[in-house]
PDB file of C-alpha atoms in Angstrom:
ATOM      1  CA  UNK K   1      93.726 110.376  45.494  1.00 39.00           C
ATOM      2  CA  UNK K   2      95.226 107.027  46.382  1.00 49.00           C
ATOM      3  CA  UNK K   3      94.832 106.737  49.946  1.00 62.00           C
ATOM      4  CA  UNK K   4      97.672 104.086  50.588  1.00 88.00           C
ATOM      5  CA  UNK K   5     100.027 106.573  50.304  1.00 92.00           C
ATOM      6  CA  UNK K   6      99.232 107.873  53.392  1.00 95.00           C
ATOM      7  CA  UNK K   7      99.657 104.409  55.146  1.00 96.00           C
ATOM      8  CA  UNK K   8     102.314 101.506  55.579  1.00 97.00           C
ATOM      9  CA  UNK K   9     100.443  98.443  55.566  1.00 96.00           C
ATOM     10  CA  UNK K  10     102.924  96.038  54.476  1.00 94.00           C
ATOM     11  CA  UNK K  11     106.096  98.112  55.360  1.00 97.00           C
ATOM     12  CA  UNK K  12     108.605  96.393  58.133  1.00 98.00           C
ATOM     13  CA  UNK K  13     110.659  98.641  60.146  1.00 98.00           C
ATOM     14  CA  UNK K  14     113.836  98.394  62.391  1.00 98.00           C
ATOM     15  CA  UNK K  15     113.892 101.053  65.004  1.00 98.00           C
ATOM     16  CA  UNK K  16     117.094 101.092  67.325  1.00 98.00           C
ATOM     17  CA  UNK K  17     116.935 103.099  71.159  1.00 97.00           C
ATOM     18  CA  UNK K  18     113.009 101.910  70.888  1.00 97.00           C
ATOM     19  CA  UNK K  19     112.298 101.168  74.328  1.00 95.00           C
ATOM     20  CA  UNK K  20     111.942 104.658  75.382  1.00 95.00           C
ATOM     21  CA  UNK K  21     111.306 108.383  74.447  1.00 96.00           C
ATOM     22  CA  UNK K  22     111.745 109.001  70.691  1.00 98.00           C
ATOM     23  CA  UNK K  23     112.576 105.245  69.796  1.00 98.00           C
ATOM     24  CA  UNK K  24     109.567 104.413  71.558  1.00 98.00           C
ATOM     25  CA  UNK K  25     107.299 106.965  70.089  1.00 98.00           C
ATOM     26  CA  UNK K  26     108.508 106.365  66.301  1.00 98.00           C
ATOM     27  CA  UNK K  27     108.188 102.467  66.749  1.00 98.00           C
ATOM     28  CA  UNK K  28     104.352 102.875  67.703  1.00 98.00           C
ATOM     29  CA  UNK K  29     103.644 105.671  65.395  1.00 98.00           C
ATOM     30  CA  UNK K  30     105.040 103.499  62.587  1.00 98.00           C
ATOM     31  CA  UNK K  31     103.018  99.922  63.585  1.00 98.00           C
ATOM     32  CA  UNK K  32      99.786 102.224  64.082  1.00 97.00           C
ATOM     33  CA  UNK K  33     100.276 103.474  60.078  1.00 97.00           C
ATOM     34  CA  UNK K  34     100.423  99.795  59.493  1.00 97.00           C
ATOM     35  CA  UNK K  35     103.895  98.788  59.626  1.00 98.00           C
ATOM     36  CA  UNK K  36     105.557  95.421  61.423  1.00 98.00           C
ATOM     37  CA  UNK K  37     108.196  97.047  63.501  1.00 98.00           C
ATOM     38  CA  UNK K  38     111.034  95.081  65.289  1.00 98.00           C
ATOM     39  CA  UNK K  39     111.944  97.677  68.013  1.00 98.00           C
ATOM     40  CA  UNK K  40     115.692  97.351  69.247  1.00 98.00           C
ATOM     41  CA  UNK K  41     116.899  98.308  72.705  1.00 97.00           C
ATOM     42  CA  UNK K  42     119.602  97.410  75.359  1.00 96.00           C
ATOM     43  CA  UNK K  43     116.711  97.607  77.995  1.00 94.00           C
ATOM     44  CA  UNK K  44     114.713  94.369  78.318  1.00 95.00           C
ATOM     45  CA  UNK K  45     112.290  95.720  81.039  1.00 95.00           C
ATOM     46  CA  UNK K  46     111.386  98.645  78.995  1.00 95.00           C
ATOM     47  CA  UNK K  47     111.012  96.258  76.376  1.00 97.00           C
ATOM     48  CA  UNK K  48     108.879  94.246  77.656  1.00 95.00           C
ATOM     49  CA  UNK K  49     106.657  97.232  78.701  1.00 96.00           C
ATOM     50  CA  UNK K  50     106.198  98.290  74.991  1.00 97.00           C
ATOM     51  CA  UNK K  51     105.576  94.866  74.000  1.00 96.00           C
ATOM     52  CA  UNK K  52     102.764  94.899  76.494  1.00 96.00           C
ATOM     53  CA  UNK K  53     101.432  98.332  75.037  1.00 94.00           C
ATOM     54  CA  UNK K  54     101.516  96.995  71.721  1.00 96.00           C
ATOM     55  CA  UNK K  55      99.438  93.605  72.332  1.00 94.00           C
ATOM     56  CA  UNK K  56      97.134  95.856  74.279  1.00 96.00           C
ATOM     57  CA  UNK K  57      97.108  98.429  71.302  1.00 95.00           C
ATOM     58  CA  UNK K  58      96.988  95.469  68.964  1.00 96.00           C
ATOM     59  CA  UNK K  59     100.085  96.882  66.940  1.00 98.00           C
ATOM     60  CA  UNK K  60     102.643  94.937  65.221  1.00 97.00           C
ATOM     61  CA  UNK K  61     105.538  94.900  67.276  1.00 98.00           C
ATOM     62  CA  UNK K  62     108.630  92.669  67.760  1.00 97.00           C
ATOM     63  CA  UNK K  63     111.374  93.370  70.296  1.00 97.00           C
ATOM     64  CA  UNK K  64     114.949  92.438  70.749  1.00 98.00           C
ATOM     65  CA  UNK K  65     117.325  93.505  73.221  1.00 98.00           C
ATOM     66  CA  UNK K  66     120.616  94.198  71.573  1.00 98.00           C
ATOM     67  CA  UNK K  67     123.448  96.782  71.823  1.00 98.00           C
ATOM     68  CA  UNK K  68     124.032  98.183  68.430  1.00 98.00           C
ATOM     69  CA  UNK K  69     127.513  99.311  69.393  1.00 97.00           C
ATOM     70  CA  UNK K  70     128.754  95.757  69.123  1.00 98.00           C
ATOM     71  CA  UNK K  71     128.990  94.004  65.752  1.00 98.00           C
ATOM     72  CA  UNK K  72     127.993  90.720  66.412  1.00 98.00           C
ATOM     73  CA  UNK K  73     124.621  92.467  67.979  1.00 98.00           C
ATOM     74  CA  UNK K  74     124.423  94.380  64.914  1.00 98.00           C
ATOM     75  CA  UNK K  75     124.340  91.076  63.116  1.00 98.00           C
ATOM     76  CA  UNK K  76     121.867  89.813  65.273  1.00 98.00           C
ATOM     77  CA  UNK K  77     119.654  92.504  64.446  1.00 98.00           C
ATOM     78  CA  UNK K  78     120.055  92.127  60.922  1.00 98.00           C
ATOM     79  CA  UNK K  79     119.386  88.290  61.047  1.00 98.00           C
ATOM     80  CA  UNK K  80     116.113  88.660  63.810  1.00 98.00           C
ATOM     81  CA  UNK K  81     114.783  91.379  61.213  1.00 98.00           C
ATOM     82  CA  UNK K  82     115.055  88.999  58.529  1.00 97.00           C
ATOM     83  CA  UNK K  83     113.812  86.279  60.293  1.00 97.00           C
ATOM     84  CA  UNK K  84     110.440  87.940  62.170  1.00 96.00           C
ATOM     85  CA  UNK K  85     109.833  90.578  59.672  1.00 96.00           C
ATOM     86  CA  UNK K  86     110.836  88.861  56.352  1.00 94.00           C
ATOM     87  CA  UNK K  87     111.878  91.883  54.167  1.00 93.00           C
ATOM     88  CA  UNK K  88     112.855  95.127  55.508  1.00 97.00           C
ATOM     89  CA  UNK K  89     111.868  98.515  53.903  1.00 98.00           C
ATOM     90  CA  UNK K  90     112.558 101.295  57.123  1.00 98.00           C
ATOM     91  CA  UNK K  91     115.564 101.597  58.865  1.00 98.00           C
ATOM     92  CA  UNK K  92     115.002 104.316  62.064  1.00 98.00           C
ATOM     93  CA  UNK K  93     118.580 104.997  63.465  1.00 98.00           C
ATOM     94  CA  UNK K  94     117.685 106.789  66.563  1.00 98.00           C
ATOM     95  CA  UNK K  95     120.062 105.449  69.382  1.00 97.00           C
ATOM     96  CA  UNK K  96     121.891 108.003  71.097  1.00 95.00           C
ATOM     97  CA  UNK K  97     123.328 109.373  74.375  1.00 95.00           C
ATOM     98  CA  UNK K  98     124.962 112.552  75.378  1.00 93.00           C
ATOM     99  CA  UNK K  99     127.243 113.777  78.262  1.00 94.00           C
ATOM    100  CA  UNK K 100     127.240 117.175  79.026  1.00 91.00           C
ATOM    101  CA  UNK K 101     130.599 118.782  79.760  1.00 92.00           C
ATOM    102  CA  UNK K 102     132.955 121.530  78.618  1.00 94.00           C
ATOM    103  CA  UNK K 103     135.307 120.256  75.816  1.00 95.00           C
ATOM    104  CA  UNK K 104     138.262 120.132  77.705  1.00 95.00           C
ATOM    105  CA  UNK K 105     136.714 118.010  80.668  1.00 95.00           C
ATOM    106  CA  UNK K 106     135.898 114.964  78.685  1.00 96.00           C
ATOM    107  CA  UNK K 107     138.258 111.870  78.538  1.00 97.00           C
ATOM    108  CA  UNK K 108     139.012 109.793  75.771  1.00 98.00           C
ATOM    109  CA  UNK K 109     136.691 107.146  77.016  1.00 98.00           C
ATOM    110  CA  UNK K 110     133.950 109.174  76.962  1.00 98.00           C
ATOM    111  CA  UNK K 111     134.500 110.688  73.432  1.00 98.00           C
ATOM    112  CA  UNK K 112     134.779 107.491  72.121  1.00 98.00           C
ATOM    113  CA  UNK K 113     131.472 106.338  73.834  1.00 97.00           C
ATOM    114  CA  UNK K 114     129.434 109.110  71.833  1.00 98.00           C
ATOM    115  CA  UNK K 115     131.125 108.403  68.759  1.00 98.00           C
ATOM    116  CA  UNK K 116     130.445 104.915  68.768  1.00 98.00           C
ATOM    117  CA  UNK K 117     126.666 104.985  70.211  1.00 97.00           C
ATOM    118  CA  UNK K 118     125.804 108.010  68.120  1.00 98.00           C
ATOM    119  CA  UNK K 119     127.246 107.948  64.900  1.00 98.00           C
ATOM    120  CA  UNK K 120     129.480 104.664  64.416  1.00 98.00           C
ATOM    121  CA  UNK K 121     126.720 102.481  65.317  1.00 98.00           C
ATOM    122  CA  UNK K 122     124.477 104.277  62.575  1.00 98.00           C
ATOM    123  CA  UNK K 123     126.557 104.083  59.754  1.00 98.00           C
ATOM    124  CA  UNK K 124     127.521 100.370  60.051  1.00 98.00           C
ATOM    125  CA  UNK K 125     123.732  99.583  60.585  1.00 98.00           C
ATOM    126  CA  UNK K 126     123.197 101.490  57.495  1.00 98.00           C
ATOM    127  CA  UNK K 127     125.693  99.497  55.498  1.00 98.00           C
ATOM    128  CA  UNK K 128     124.273  96.183  56.958  1.00 98.00           C
ATOM    129  CA  UNK K 129     120.969  96.964  56.095  1.00 98.00           C
ATOM    130  CA  UNK K 130     121.454  98.162  52.670  1.00 98.00           C
ATOM    131  CA  UNK K 131     121.016  95.052  50.576  1.00 97.00           C
ATOM    132  CA  UNK K 132     117.558  94.366  52.555  1.00 98.00           C
ATOM    133  CA  UNK K 133     116.660  98.258  51.886  1.00 98.00           C
ATOM    134  CA  UNK K 134     117.738  98.130  48.345  1.00 98.00           C
ATOM    135  CA  UNK K 135     115.655  95.344  47.485  1.00 97.00           C
ATOM    136  CA  UNK K 136     112.284  97.297  49.018  1.00 95.00           C
ATOM    137  CA  UNK K 137     109.610  98.377  46.967  1.00 88.00           C
ATOM    138  CA  UNK K 138     109.091 101.994  49.209  1.00 92.00           C
ATOM    139  CA  UNK K 139     112.909 101.770  51.204  1.00 97.00           C
ATOM    140  CA  UNK K 140     113.478 104.546  53.630  1.00 98.00           C
ATOM    141  CA  UNK K 141     116.377 105.031  56.213  1.00 98.00           C
ATOM    142  CA  UNK K 142     115.727 108.032  58.701  1.00 98.00           C
ATOM    143  CA  UNK K 143     118.432 109.134  60.836  1.00 98.00           C
ATOM    144  CA  UNK K 144     117.269 111.018  64.184  1.00 98.00           C
ATOM    145  CA  UNK K 145     120.067 113.824  64.487  1.00 98.00           C
ATOM    146  CA  UNK K 146     119.685 117.023  66.615  1.00 97.00           C
ATOM    147  CA  UNK K 147     119.721 120.624  66.174  1.00 97.00           C
ATOM    148  CA  UNK K 148     122.723 120.560  67.697  1.00 95.00           C
ATOM    149  CA  UNK K 149     124.135 119.245  64.391  1.00 96.00           C
ATOM    150  CA  UNK K 150     122.927 122.520  62.932  1.00 96.00           C
ATOM    151  CA  UNK K 151     123.830 125.376  65.591  1.00 94.00           C
ATOM    152  CA  UNK K 152     125.501 125.872  68.195  1.00 91.00           C
ATOM    153  CA  UNK K 153     124.121 124.729  71.753  1.00 88.00           C
ATOM    154  CA  UNK K 154     125.794 124.120  75.207  1.00 80.00           C
ATOM    155  CA  UNK K 155     125.037 120.346  74.781  1.00 72.00           C
ATOM    156  CA  UNK K 156     128.572 119.204  74.930  1.00 91.00           C
ATOM    157  CA  UNK K 157     130.841 119.499  71.648  1.00 96.00           C
ATOM    158  CA  UNK K 158     130.907 115.567  70.988  1.00 97.00           C
ATOM    159  CA  UNK K 159     127.070 115.677  70.723  1.00 96.00           C
ATOM    160  CA  UNK K 160     127.149 117.915  68.701  1.00 97.00           C
ATOM    161  CA  UNK K 161     130.007 116.781  66.725  1.00 97.00           C
ATOM    162  CA  UNK K 162     128.354 113.448  65.935  1.00 98.00           C
ATOM    163  CA  UNK K 163     124.594 114.737  65.359  1.00 98.00           C
ATOM    164  CA  UNK K 164     126.234 117.201  62.407  1.00 98.00           C
ATOM    165  CA  UNK K 165     128.065 114.419  61.095  1.00 98.00           C
ATOM    166  CA  UNK K 166     124.801 112.431  60.847  1.00 98.00           C
ATOM    167  CA  UNK K 167     122.967 115.139  58.809  1.00 98.00           C
ATOM    168  CA  UNK K 168     125.976 115.224  56.551  1.00 98.00           C
ATOM    169  CA  UNK K 169     125.837 110.925  56.094  1.00 98.00           C
ATOM    170  CA  UNK K 170     122.316 111.544  55.501  1.00 98.00           C
ATOM    171  CA  UNK K 171     122.944 113.631  52.476  1.00 98.00           C
ATOM    172  CA  UNK K 172     125.581 111.538  51.082  1.00 98.00           C
ATOM    173  CA  UNK K 173     123.770 108.193  51.426  1.00 98.00           C
ATOM    174  CA  UNK K 174     121.199 109.910  49.896  1.00 98.00           C
ATOM    175  CA  UNK K 175     122.979 110.280  46.451  1.00 98.00           C
ATOM    176  CA  UNK K 176     124.792 107.520  46.706  1.00 98.00           C
ATOM    177  CA  UNK K 177     121.540 105.150  47.530  1.00 98.00           C
ATOM    178  CA  UNK K 178     118.896 107.045  45.243  1.00 98.00           C
ATOM    179  CA  UNK K 179     119.431 104.747  41.921  1.00 97.00           C
ATOM    180  CA  UNK K 180     118.894 101.719  44.455  1.00 97.00           C
ATOM    181  CA  UNK K 181     115.614 103.359  45.898  1.00 97.00           C
ATOM    182  CA  UNK K 182     116.666 104.019  49.407  1.00 98.00           C
ATOM    183  CA  UNK K 183     115.471 107.237  50.280  1.00 98.00           C
ATOM    184  CA  UNK K 184     117.584 108.631  53.344  1.00 98.00           C
ATOM    185  CA  UNK K 185     116.539 111.478  55.511  1.00 98.00           C
ATOM    186  CA  UNK K 186     116.974 113.203  59.172  1.00 98.00           C
ATOM    187  CA  UNK K 187     115.326 114.578  61.602  1.00 98.00           C
ATOM    188  CA  UNK K 188     116.303 116.961  63.688  1.00 98.00           C
ATOM    189  CA  UNK K 189     114.881 117.697  67.326  1.00 98.00           C
ATOM    190  CA  UNK K 190     115.429 120.561  69.810  1.00 96.00           C
ATOM    191  CA  UNK K 191     114.639 119.838  73.451  1.00 95.00           C
ATOM    192  CA  UNK K 192     112.158 116.837  73.497  1.00 97.00           C
ATOM    193  CA  UNK K 193     110.323 115.534  76.995  1.00 96.00           C
ATOM    194  CA  UNK K 194     112.389 112.348  76.702  1.00 94.00           C
ATOM    195  CA  UNK K 195     114.320 110.507  79.743  1.00 90.00           C
ATOM    196  CA  UNK K 196     117.704 112.049  77.944  1.00 86.00           C
ATOM    197  CA  UNK K 197     116.914 115.515  78.008  1.00 91.00           C
ATOM    198  CA  UNK K 198     115.061 115.581  81.601  1.00 92.00           C
ATOM    199  CA  UNK K 199     118.085 116.062  83.918  1.00 91.00           C
ATOM    200  CA  UNK K 200     118.451 119.570  81.891  1.00 92.00           C
ATOM    201  CA  UNK K 201     114.666 120.101  81.801  1.00 94.00           C
ATOM    202  CA  UNK K 202     114.319 119.528  85.575  1.00 95.00           C
ATOM    203  CA  UNK K 203     116.378 122.593  85.976  1.00 94.00           C
ATOM    204  CA  UNK K 204     114.107 125.368  86.442  1.00 96.00           C
ATOM    205  CA  UNK K 205     116.547 128.287  85.220  1.00 95.00           C
ATOM    206  CA  UNK K 206     117.704 125.966  82.453  1.00 93.00           C
ATOM    207  CA  UNK K 207     113.892 125.371  81.026  1.00 95.00           C
ATOM    208  CA  UNK K 208     112.915 129.259  81.247  1.00 96.00           C
ATOM    209  CA  UNK K 209     115.773 129.710  78.791  1.00 94.00           C
ATOM    210  CA  UNK K 210     114.988 126.961  76.751  1.00 94.00           C
ATOM    211  CA  UNK K 211     111.449 128.116  76.517  1.00 96.00           C
ATOM    212  CA  UNK K 212     112.532 131.719  76.026  1.00 95.00           C
ATOM    213  CA  UNK K 213     114.484 130.685  72.949  1.00 94.00           C
ATOM    214  CA  UNK K 214     111.544 128.658  71.419  1.00 96.00           C
ATOM    215  CA  UNK K 215     109.151 130.661  69.573  1.00 96.00           C
ATOM    216  CA  UNK K 216     106.093 127.891  70.306  1.00 96.00           C
ATOM    217  CA  UNK K 217     107.072 128.285  73.923  1.00 97.00           C
ATOM    218  CA  UNK K 218     106.795 124.858  74.714  1.00 97.00           C
ATOM    219  CA  UNK K 219     108.743 121.242  75.054  1.00 97.00           C
ATOM    220  CA  UNK K 220     108.531 119.167  72.230  1.00 98.00           C
ATOM    221  CA  UNK K 221     106.783 115.769  72.710  1.00 98.00           C
ATOM    222  CA  UNK K 222     108.038 112.474  71.185  1.00 98.00           C
ATOM    223  CA  UNK K 223     104.866 111.641  69.441  1.00 98.00           C
ATOM    224  CA  UNK K 224     105.671 115.160  67.275  1.00 98.00           C
ATOM    225  CA  UNK K 225     109.251 113.854  66.583  1.00 98.00           C
ATOM    226  CA  UNK K 226     107.593 110.234  65.407  1.00 98.00           C
ATOM    227  CA  UNK K 227     104.929 112.115  63.198  1.00 98.00           C
ATOM    228  CA  UNK K 228     107.885 113.561  61.465  1.00 98.00           C
ATOM    229  CA  UNK K 229     109.716 110.001  60.847  1.00 98.00           C
ATOM    230  CA  UNK K 230     106.572 108.246  60.160  1.00 98.00           C
ATOM    231  CA  UNK K 231     106.262 111.346  57.150  1.00 98.00           C
ATOM    232  CA  UNK K 232     109.574 110.641  55.654  1.00 98.00           C
ATOM    233  CA  UNK K 233     108.668 106.512  55.577  1.00 98.00           C
ATOM    234  CA  UNK K 234     105.276 107.221  53.521  1.00 98.00           C
ATOM    235  CA  UNK K 235     104.924 106.196  49.795  1.00 96.00           C
ATOM    236  CA  UNK K 236     103.274 110.077  50.144  1.00 97.00           C
ATOM    237  CA  UNK K 237     106.898 111.095  50.701  1.00 98.00           C
ATOM    238  CA  UNK K 238     108.497 109.150  47.456  1.00 97.00           C
ATOM    239  CA  UNK K 239     110.377 112.150  45.974  1.00 98.00           C
ATOM    240  CA  UNK K 240     111.665 113.424  49.299  1.00 98.00           C
ATOM    241  CA  UNK K 241     115.407 112.279  49.887  1.00 98.00           C
ATOM    242  CA  UNK K 242     118.738 113.798  51.492  1.00 98.00           C
ATOM    243  CA  UNK K 243     116.580 116.158  53.897  1.00 98.00           C
ATOM    244  CA  UNK K 244     116.952 117.169  57.283  1.00 98.00           C
ATOM    245  CA  UNK K 245     113.902 118.582  59.093  1.00 98.00           C
ATOM    246  CA  UNK K 246     113.843 120.535  62.026  1.00 98.00           C
ATOM    247  CA  UNK K 247     111.124 119.400  64.683  1.00 98.00           C
ATOM    248  CA  UNK K 248     112.118 122.324  66.993  1.00 97.00           C
ATOM    249  CA  UNK K 249     109.005 124.655  67.813  1.00 97.00           C
ATOM    250  CA  UNK K 250     110.853 127.488  65.480  1.00 97.00           C
ATOM    251  CA  UNK K 251     114.093 127.547  67.318  1.00 96.00           C
ATOM    252  CA  UNK K 252     116.545 126.930  64.561  1.00 95.00           C
ATOM    253  CA  UNK K 253     115.348 129.715  62.735  1.00 94.00           C
ATOM    254  CA  UNK K 254     114.214 131.980  65.507  1.00 90.00           C
ATOM    255  CA  UNK K 255     117.495 134.339  65.505  1.00 69.00           C
ATOM    256  CA  UNK K 256     117.208 137.500  66.832  1.00 61.00           C
ATOM    257  CA  UNK K 257     113.548 136.886  67.522  1.00 59.00           C
ATOM    258  CA  UNK K 258     110.905 137.365  70.544  1.00 58.00           C
TER     259      UNK K 258
END
């Protein structure tokens, strides 16, 4: 067996929302597999912390402060990636946000912000990076969706809508881009110990209900989501496209289980 199937040496990756939580874990995991990573986020302070950690661990991670919701910044991400990475073989659309309210309580501005951050930015970046990805030998596009896009949750309707749309976008792009050698997959996490989830996880009653619905009876770790992302990017996954993998401790298949 060719061990290179389980490595990313020579690969180059752009990871959005990479300064904390799942995105940070993904950037580190891909770099540990041998990829040269451009970590993108709005927060320069957290990016500096990532840069320091990468340097101390001898990981090849560059950082860029940019807002994926802005067209000019998306172009800057592409140009920086081409300049610093050369070719681009992996794009991870991880940026996401949520506002937890009842459907009737959202303002138009809040809905627009969720759609712009979670969905429109991912679609725009995917289109923007298509030419670079299609020129790569083992190209992989990964969308970070959510179990909220698979089943009903109490996380907010606009968030769930964007995550469901992201899964459908994954399927359609996988078919459209297969002939160009670009594999497109999605990862759908349940509650993961991240800054976005902690406002809910810090409430004892909410936490107990979440754990009761999770067969593995624990909250997931960012590194566990990152491992799924890395697998999709590996040459070993070269015949896998159009899939959505739930990283959820069994939540989405629990049904009326214990």
